PDB file of C-alpha atoms and ligand atoms in Angstrom:
ATOM      1  CA  MET A  28      -9.082 -10.889 -24.697  1.00  0.00           C
ATOM      2  CA  SER A  29      -7.526  -7.495 -25.359  1.00  0.00           C
ATOM      3  CA  ILE A  30      -6.246  -5.181 -22.915  1.00  0.00           C
ATOM      4  CA  ARG A  31      -8.106  -2.298 -23.198  1.00  0.00           C
ATOM      5  CA  GLY A  32      -6.626  -0.064 -19.912  1.00  0.00           C
ATOM      6  CA  VAL A  33      -3.805  -0.268 -17.783  1.00  0.00           C
ATOM      7  CA  LEU A  34      -3.691   0.474 -13.900  1.00  0.00           C
ATOM      8  CA  PHE A  35      -0.660   0.966 -11.989  1.00  0.00           C
ATOM      9  CA  ASP A  36       0.998   0.984  -8.833  1.00  0.00           C
ATOM     10  CA  VAL A  37       3.088   4.326  -8.021  1.00  0.00           C
ATOM     11  CA  ASP A  38       6.111   3.298  -5.549  1.00  0.00           C
ATOM     12  CA  ASP A  39       8.791   1.170  -6.960  1.00  0.00           C
ATOM     13  CA  THR A  40       6.421   0.662 -10.009  1.00  0.00           C
ATOM     14  CA  LEU A  41       6.461   4.183 -11.835  1.00  0.00           C
ATOM     15  CA  ILE A  42       8.602   5.910  -9.317  1.00  0.00           C
ATOM     16  CA  ASP A  43      11.828   4.772  -7.686  1.00  0.00           C
ATOM     17  CA  TYR A  44      10.238   5.468  -4.080  1.00  0.00           C
ATOM     18  CA  SER A  45      13.100   3.082  -2.383  1.00  0.00           C
ATOM     19  CA  GLY A  46      16.099   5.061  -4.135  1.00  0.00           C
ATOM     20  CA  THR A  47      14.590   8.177  -3.132  1.00  0.00           C
ATOM     21  CA  ALA A  48      13.596   7.303   0.320  1.00  0.00           C
ATOM     22  CA  ARG A  49      17.227   6.069   0.793  1.00  0.00           C
ATOM     23  CA  ILE A  50      18.729   9.541  -0.639  1.00  0.00           C
ATOM     24  CA  GLY A  51      16.268  11.552   1.802  1.00  0.00           C
ATOM     25  CA  ILE A  52      17.309   9.627   4.820  1.00  0.00           C
ATOM     26  CA  LEU A  53      20.822   9.664   4.868  1.00  0.00           C
ATOM     27  CA  LYS A  54      20.892  13.390   3.490  1.00  0.00           C
ATOM     28  CA  HIS A  55      18.476  14.294   6.385  1.00  0.00           C
ATOM     29  CA  LEU A  56      20.526  12.208   9.168  1.00  0.00           C
ATOM     30  CA  ALA A  57      23.856  13.519   8.139  1.00  0.00           C
ATOM     31  CA  THR A  58      21.920  17.175   8.481  1.00  0.00           C
ATOM     32  CA  GLU A  59      20.834  16.383  11.831  1.00  0.00           C
ATOM     33  CA  GLY A  60      24.361  15.097  13.038  1.00  0.00           C
ATOM     34  CA  ILE A  61      23.400  11.191  14.016  1.00  0.00           C
ATOM     35  CA  LEU A  62      24.180   9.748  10.769  1.00  0.00           C
ATOM     36  CA  ASP A  63      27.483   8.803  12.681  1.00  0.00           C
ATOM     37  CA  LEU A  64      25.256   6.710  15.058  1.00  0.00           C
ATOM     38  CA  PHE A  65      24.974   3.904  12.303  1.00  0.00           C
ATOM     39  CA  GLU A  66      27.529   0.971  11.171  1.00  0.00           C
ATOM     40  CA  SER A  67      26.662   2.024   7.607  1.00  0.00           C
ATOM     41  CA  PRO A  68      24.374   4.218   5.621  1.00  0.00           C
ATOM     42  CA  ASP A  69      23.069   0.590   4.872  1.00  0.00           C
ATOM     43  CA  ALA A  70      22.111   0.298   8.356  1.00  0.00           C
ATOM     44  CA  ALA A  71      20.696   3.628   8.874  1.00  0.00           C
ATOM     45  CA  VAL A  72      18.500   2.967   5.508  1.00  0.00           C
ATOM     46  CA  ALA A  73      17.597  -0.794   6.998  1.00  0.00           C
ATOM     47  CA  LEU A  74      16.500   0.849  10.085  1.00  0.00           C
ATOM     48  CA  TRP A  75      14.075   3.427   8.650  1.00  0.00           C
ATOM     49  CA  ARG A  76      12.517   0.988   5.818  1.00  0.00           C
ATOM     50  CA  GLY A  77      12.275  -1.553   8.316  1.00  0.00           C
ATOM     51  CA  ILE A  78      10.085   0.614  10.632  1.00  0.00           C
ATOM     52  CA  GLU A  79       8.209   1.773   7.751  1.00  0.00           C
ATOM     53  CA  ASP A  80       7.219  -1.428   6.613  1.00  0.00           C
ATOM     54  CA  GLU A  81       5.438  -2.530  10.129  1.00  0.00           C
ATOM     55  CA  GLU A  82       4.420   1.025  10.421  1.00  0.00           C
ATOM     56  CA  TYR A  83       2.630   2.055   7.211  1.00  0.00           C
ATOM     57  CA  PRO A  84       0.067  -1.105   7.171  1.00  0.00           C
ATOM     58  CA  ARG A  85      -1.353   0.262  10.502  1.00  0.00           C
ATOM     59  CA  PHE A  86      -2.379   3.287   8.093  1.00  0.00           C
ATOM     60  CA  LEU A  87      -3.830   0.868   5.425  1.00  0.00           C
ATOM     61  CA  SER A  88      -5.677  -0.420   7.953  1.00  0.00           C
ATOM     62  CA  GLY A  89      -7.377   2.638   9.072  1.00  0.00           C
ATOM     63  CA  GLU A  90      -5.624   2.407  12.444  1.00  0.00           C
ATOM     64  CA  LEU A  91      -3.559   5.654  11.719  1.00  0.00           C
ATOM     65  CA  THR A  92      -4.169   8.444   9.543  1.00  0.00           C
ATOM     66  CA  PHE A  93      -1.517   8.975   6.786  1.00  0.00           C
ATOM     67  CA  LYS A  94       0.320  11.214   8.919  1.00  0.00           C
ATOM     68  CA  GLY A  95      -0.133   9.633  11.870  1.00  0.00           C
ATOM     69  CA  GLN A  96       1.940   6.785  10.335  1.00  0.00           C
ATOM     70  CA  GLN A  97       4.564   9.242   9.737  1.00  0.00           C
ATOM     71  CA  LEU A  98       4.504  10.443  13.175  1.00  0.00           C
ATOM     72  CA  ALA A  99       4.840   6.780  14.592  1.00  0.00           C
ATOM     73  CA  ARG A 100       7.714   6.074  12.347  1.00  0.00           C
ATOM     74  CA  THR A 101       9.709   9.292  13.763  1.00  0.00           C
ATOM     75  CA  GLN A 102       9.136   8.342  17.119  1.00  0.00           C
ATOM     76  CA  ARG A 103      10.214   4.874  16.985  1.00  0.00           C
ATOM     77  CA  PHE A 104      13.114   5.682  15.105  1.00  0.00           C
ATOM     78  CA  LEU A 105      14.389   8.178  17.404  1.00  0.00           C
ATOM     79  CA  ALA A 106      13.567   6.365  20.347  1.00  0.00           C
ATOM     80  CA  TYR A 107      15.628   3.025  18.984  1.00  0.00           C
ATOM     81  CA  LEU A 108      18.552   5.748  18.713  1.00  0.00           C
ATOM     82  CA  GLY A 109      17.772   7.292  21.990  1.00  0.00           C
ATOM     83  CA  VAL A 110      17.853  10.644  20.498  1.00  0.00           C
ATOM     84  CA  GLY A 111      15.461  13.420  22.010  1.00  0.00           C
ATOM     85  CA  CYS A 112      13.237  15.030  19.777  1.00  0.00           C
ATOM     86  CA  ASP A 113      10.915  17.963  21.237  1.00  0.00           C
ATOM     87  CA  ASP A 114       8.904  18.223  17.610  1.00  0.00           C
ATOM     88  CA  PRO A 115       8.777  14.902  15.407  1.00  0.00           C
ATOM     89  CA  VAL A 116       6.373  16.208  13.203  1.00  0.00           C
ATOM     90  CA  ALA A 117       8.917  19.265  12.257  1.00  0.00           C
ATOM     91  CA  TRP A 118      11.629  16.271  12.272  1.00  0.00           C
ATOM     92  CA  PHE A 119       9.551  14.590   9.538  1.00  0.00           C
ATOM     93  CA  ALA A 120       8.905  17.192   7.696  1.00  0.00           C
ATOM     94  CA  ARG A 121      12.461  17.828   6.980  1.00  0.00           C
ATOM     95  CA  TYR A 122      13.242  14.504   5.921  1.00  0.00           C
ATOM     96  CA  ALA A 123      10.540  14.673   3.603  1.00  0.00           C
ATOM     97  CA  ALA A 124      12.145  18.095   2.087  1.00  0.00           C
ATOM     98  CA  HIS A 125      15.244  16.177   1.409  1.00  0.00           C
ATOM     99  CA  ARG A 126      13.210  13.140  -0.444  1.00  0.00           C
ATOM    100  CA  ASP A 127      11.088  15.108  -1.796  1.00  0.00           C
ATOM    101  CA  THR A 128      13.902  16.902  -4.047  1.00  0.00           C
ATOM    102  CA  ALA A 129      14.836  13.794  -5.097  1.00  0.00           C
ATOM    103  CA  TRP A 130      11.592  11.802  -6.505  1.00  0.00           C
ATOM    104  CA  THR A 131      12.707  10.220  -9.632  1.00  0.00           C
ATOM    105  CA  ALA A 132      10.447   8.213 -12.101  1.00  0.00           C
ATOM    106  CA  PHE A 133      12.309   4.829 -13.557  1.00  0.00           C
ATOM    107  CA  PRO A 134      13.451   5.108 -17.223  1.00  0.00           C
ATOM    108  CA  ASP A 135      10.924   2.997 -18.674  1.00  0.00           C
ATOM    109  CA  ALA A 136       7.904   4.797 -17.039  1.00  0.00           C
ATOM    110  CA  ALA A 137       7.520   7.697 -19.618  1.00  0.00           C
ATOM    111  CA  PRO A 138       8.215   5.817 -22.857  1.00  0.00           C
ATOM    112  CA  LEU A 139       5.350   3.296 -21.859  1.00  0.00           C
ATOM    113  CA  LEU A 140       3.163   5.849 -20.989  1.00  0.00           C
ATOM    114  CA  ARG A 141       3.814   7.857 -24.154  1.00  0.00           C
ATOM    115  CA  ALA A 142       3.119   4.363 -26.328  1.00  0.00           C
ATOM    116  CA  LEU A 143       0.031   3.806 -24.413  1.00  0.00           C
ATOM    117  CA  ASP A 144      -1.382   7.475 -25.016  1.00  0.00           C
ATOM    118  CA  GLY A 145      -4.549   7.491 -26.950  1.00  0.00           C
ATOM    119  CA  ARG A 146      -4.564   3.867 -27.474  1.00  0.00           C
ATOM    120  CA  THR A 147      -5.008   2.530 -23.885  1.00  0.00           C
ATOM    121  CA  ARG A 148      -6.777   3.937 -21.078  1.00  0.00           C
ATOM    122  CA  VAL A 149      -4.266   4.151 -17.976  1.00  0.00           C
ATOM    123  CA  GLY A 150      -4.895   4.919 -14.238  1.00  0.00           C
ATOM    124  CA  VAL A 151      -3.462   4.624 -10.826  1.00  0.00           C
ATOM    125  CA  VAL A 152      -4.488   2.366  -8.119  1.00  0.00           C
ATOM    126  CA  SER A 153      -2.268   3.259  -5.062  1.00  0.00           C
ATOM    127  CA  ASN A 154      -1.877   2.581  -1.382  1.00  0.00           C
ATOM    128  CA  ALA A 155      -1.607   6.318  -0.061  1.00  0.00           C
ATOM    129  CA  SER A 156      -3.418   9.531  -0.311  1.00  0.00           C
ATOM    130  CA  LYS A 157      -4.233  10.956  -3.456  1.00  0.00           C
ATOM    131  CA  PRO A 158      -1.930  14.773  -2.672  1.00  0.00           C
ATOM    132  CA  TYR A 159       0.952  12.776  -2.007  1.00  0.00           C
ATOM    133  CA  GLN A 160       0.825  10.774  -4.897  1.00  0.00           C
ATOM    134  CA  THR A 161      -0.341  13.633  -7.152  1.00  0.00           C
ATOM    135  CA  VAL A 162       2.554  15.816  -6.046  1.00  0.00           C
ATOM    136  CA  LYS A 163       4.984  13.042  -6.896  1.00  0.00           C
ATOM    137  CA  LEU A 164       3.470  12.412 -10.350  1.00  0.00           C
ATOM    138  CA  ARG A 165       3.618  16.015 -11.162  1.00  0.00           C
ATOM    139  CA  THR A 166       7.114  16.287 -10.026  1.00  0.00           C
ATOM    140  CA  VAL A 167       8.618  13.102 -12.339  1.00  0.00           C
ATOM    141  CA  GLY A 168       6.683  14.893 -15.209  1.00  0.00           C
ATOM    142  CA  LEU A 169       3.906  12.068 -15.232  1.00  0.00           C
ATOM    143  CA  LEU A 170       0.866  13.374 -14.087  1.00  0.00           C
ATOM    144  CA  PRO A 171      -0.643  14.671 -17.573  1.00  0.00           C
ATOM    145  CA  HIS A 172      -0.755  11.001 -18.482  1.00  0.00           C
ATOM    146  CA  PHE A 173      -3.107  10.400 -15.736  1.00  0.00           C
ATOM    147  CA  GLY A 174      -5.051  13.479 -15.236  1.00  0.00           C
ATOM    148  CA  GLU A 175      -7.933  12.674 -12.582  1.00  0.00           C
ATOM    149  CA  ASP A 176      -7.490   8.877 -12.846  1.00  0.00           C
ATOM    150  CA  ILE A 177      -5.975   8.353  -9.887  1.00  0.00           C
ATOM    151  CA  LEU A 178      -7.363   6.401  -6.832  1.00  0.00           C
ATOM    152  CA  CYS A 179      -5.676   5.997  -3.765  1.00  0.00           C
ATOM    153  CA  SER A 180      -7.193   4.075  -0.595  1.00  0.00           C
ATOM    154  CA  ASP A 181      -6.634   6.953   1.815  1.00  0.00           C
ATOM    155  CA  GLU A 182      -9.950   8.595   0.123  1.00  0.00           C
ATOM    156  CA  PHE A 183     -11.524   5.344  -1.258  1.00  0.00           C
ATOM    157  CA  GLY A 184     -11.344   3.695   2.043  1.00  0.00           C
ATOM    158  CA  ALA A 185      -9.916   0.582   1.168  1.00  0.00           C
ATOM    159  CA  ALA A 186      -6.719  -0.615   0.304  1.00  0.00           C
ATOM    160  CA  LYS A 187      -4.799  -3.400  -1.923  1.00  0.00           C
ATOM    161  CA  PRO A 188      -5.311  -6.312  -1.772  1.00  0.00           C
ATOM    162  CA  ASP A 189      -8.643  -5.727  -1.301  1.00  0.00           C
ATOM    163  CA  PRO A 190     -10.830  -6.369  -4.439  1.00  0.00           C
ATOM    164  CA  ALA A 191     -13.038  -3.352  -3.717  1.00  0.00           C
ATOM    165  CA  ILE A 192     -10.297  -0.842  -4.950  1.00  0.00           C
ATOM    166  CA  PHE A 193      -9.241  -2.824  -7.937  1.00  0.00           C
ATOM    167  CA  LEU A 194     -12.695  -2.821  -9.227  1.00  0.00           C
ATOM    168  CA  ALA A 195     -12.992   0.529  -8.424  1.00  0.00           C
ATOM    169  CA  GLY A 196      -9.992   1.358 -10.498  1.00  0.00           C
ATOM    170  CA  CYS A 197     -11.580  -0.493 -13.399  1.00  0.00           C
ATOM    171  CA  GLU A 198     -14.803   1.526 -13.011  1.00  0.00           C
ATOM    172  CA  MET A 199     -12.894   4.776 -12.893  1.00  0.00           C
ATOM    173  CA  LEU A 200     -11.509   3.745 -16.484  1.00  0.00           C
ATOM    174  CA  GLY A 201     -15.125   2.752 -17.710  1.00  0.00           C
ATOM    175  CA  LEU A 202     -13.609  -0.861 -18.184  1.00  0.00           C
ATOM    176  CA  PRO A 203     -14.558  -4.757 -17.062  1.00  0.00           C
ATOM    177  CA  PRO A 204     -11.794  -5.944 -15.220  1.00  0.00           C
ATOM    178  CA  GLU A 205     -11.066  -8.786 -17.596  1.00  0.00           C
ATOM    179  CA  HIS A 206     -10.034  -5.846 -20.193  1.00  0.00           C
ATOM    180  CA  VAL A 207      -7.527  -4.231 -17.674  1.00  0.00           C
ATOM    181  CA  ALA A 208      -4.246  -4.871 -16.572  1.00  0.00           C
ATOM    182  CA  TYR A 209      -2.714  -4.189 -13.286  1.00  0.00           C
ATOM    183  CA  VAL A 210       1.163  -3.722 -12.939  1.00  0.00           C
ATOM    184  CA  GLY A 211       2.762  -3.451  -9.612  1.00  0.00           C
ATOM    185  CA  ASP A 212       5.950  -4.535  -7.387  1.00  0.00           C
ATOM    186  CA  ARG A 213       4.370  -6.273  -4.770  1.00  0.00           C
ATOM    187  CA  TYR A 214       3.689  -9.739  -4.966  1.00  0.00           C
ATOM    188  CA  ASP A 215       0.938  -9.789  -2.183  1.00  0.00           C
ATOM    189  CA  TRP A 216      -0.772  -6.486  -2.408  1.00  0.00           C
ATOM    190  CA  ASP A 217      -0.488  -6.008  -6.322  1.00  0.00           C
ATOM    191  CA  ALA A 218      -0.172  -9.274  -8.125  1.00  0.00           C
ATOM    192  CA  LEU A 219      -2.346 -11.451  -6.004  1.00  0.00           C
ATOM    193  CA  GLY A 220      -4.557  -9.007  -5.336  1.00  0.00           C
ATOM    194  CA  ALA A 221      -5.364  -7.635  -8.867  1.00  0.00           C
ATOM    195  CA  ARG A 222      -5.387 -11.339 -10.109  1.00  0.00           C
ATOM    196  CA  ASP A 223      -7.936 -12.287  -7.306  1.00  0.00           C
ATOM    197  CA  ALA A 224      -9.973  -9.386  -8.293  1.00  0.00           C
ATOM    198  CA  GLY A 225     -10.497 -10.820 -11.829  1.00  0.00           C
ATOM    199  CA  LEU A 226      -7.494  -7.978 -13.694  1.00  0.00           C
ATOM    200  CA  ARG A 227      -4.893  -9.216 -15.773  1.00  0.00           C
ATOM    201  CA  SER A 228      -2.059  -9.428 -13.387  1.00  0.00           C
ATOM    202  CA  TYR A 229       1.455  -7.956 -14.347  1.00  0.00           C
ATOM    203  CA  TRP A 230       3.914  -8.409 -11.303  1.00  0.00           C
ATOM    204  CA  LEU A 231       7.082  -6.250 -11.968  1.00  0.00           C
ATOM    205  CA  VAL A 232      10.064  -7.690 -10.546  1.00  0.00           C
ATOM    206  CA  ARG A 233      12.963  -5.452 -11.881  1.00  0.00           C
ATOM    207  CA  GLU A 234      15.814  -7.575 -10.019  1.00  0.00           C
ATOM    208  CA  GLY A 235      16.584 -10.631  -9.168  1.00  0.00           C
ATOM    209  CA  SER A 236      16.609 -14.182 -10.826  1.00  0.00           C
ATOM    210  CA  GLY A 237      14.257 -17.469 -10.632  1.00  0.00           C
ATOM    211  CA  ILE A 238      11.066 -15.719  -9.848  1.00  0.00           C
ATOM    212  CA  ALA A 239       8.340 -17.766 -10.318  1.00  0.00           C
ATOM    213  CA  ALA A 240       4.593 -16.562  -9.820  1.00  0.00           C
ATOM    214  CA  ASP A 241       1.153 -18.646  -9.221  1.00  0.00           C
ATOM    215  CA  ALA A 242      -0.915 -19.410 -12.045  1.00  0.00           C
ATOM    216  CA  GLY A 243      -2.897 -15.974 -13.324  1.00  0.00           C
ATOM    217  CA  ILE A 244       0.069 -13.486 -12.541  1.00  0.00           C
ATOM    218  CA  THR A 245       2.465 -12.555 -15.554  1.00  0.00           C
ATOM    219  CA  VAL A 246       6.039 -11.612 -14.503  1.00  0.00           C
ATOM    220  CA  ILE A 247       7.789  -9.159 -16.397  1.00  0.00           C
ATOM    221  CA  ARG A 248      11.444  -7.080 -15.924  1.00  0.00           C
ATOM    222  CA  SER A 249      10.469  -4.058 -17.263  1.00  0.00           C
ATOM    223  CA  LEU A 250       7.701  -1.564 -17.765  1.00  0.00           C
ATOM    224  CA  ALA A 251       8.614  -2.049 -21.334  1.00  0.00           C
ATOM    225  CA  GLU A 252       7.161  -5.215 -21.657  1.00  0.00           C
ATOM    226  CA  LEU A 253       3.563  -3.891 -21.442  1.00  0.00           C
ATOM    227  CA  ASP A 254       3.962  -2.024 -24.676  1.00  0.00           C
ATOM    228  CA  SER A 255       2.443  -4.863 -26.568  1.00  0.00           C
ATOM    229  CA  PRO A 256       1.368  -7.181 -24.199  1.00  0.00           C
ATOM    230  CA  ALA A 257      -0.010 -10.560 -25.128  1.00  0.00           C
ATOM    231  CA  GLY A 258      -3.487 -11.248 -25.728  1.00  0.00           C
TER     232      GLY A 258
HETATM  233 MG1  LIG B  28       4.639  -0.485  -5.068  1.00  0.00          MG
END
């Protein structure tokens, strides 16, 4: 059965979110004069990302707004450090300003999208807000490949791994799920979610060895492997 469309996750699939967040938080903490509170830059990044891993799902479940999870992350981070802050919204905005100058696409993203142009429909299904993801994709030069075919959980009302958002992505492309590939870096949200929704599931694992996946999930090590996917 041929693949006629490809839906993409954004963060840590097309765009190096982890690398960008690292640069952003380290520049921000240095500028704020509080990087020295940590044993190492790695420890600072680990705390920031660890809190994100706990608070971001509260946005995905609808408990917090997108801005609400930013505020919750900031307040927890500063409380942990014992640093007072009159305006945590502005504090997060200063972090975001550092981060937003550092967005980078993975080097295999643009070549794949250029190769797919004209022969395969492409779109985005992302657990985030559409304005935020649109700006990021524009910044790294990938937006023209997607046009308006960007579906985000904030506007849709359900988040991966809910099958509804994957099926809505297929509908956006005008294709049945069995003809649509989904590629993402998260096993739980992306790989399992897409497979269980009936799409062709590709789990992107850029690093590590001895990676195994359940039936119905194809492990790829680079987006280049999607240039001519089997079947
Ligand atoms: Mg991702």
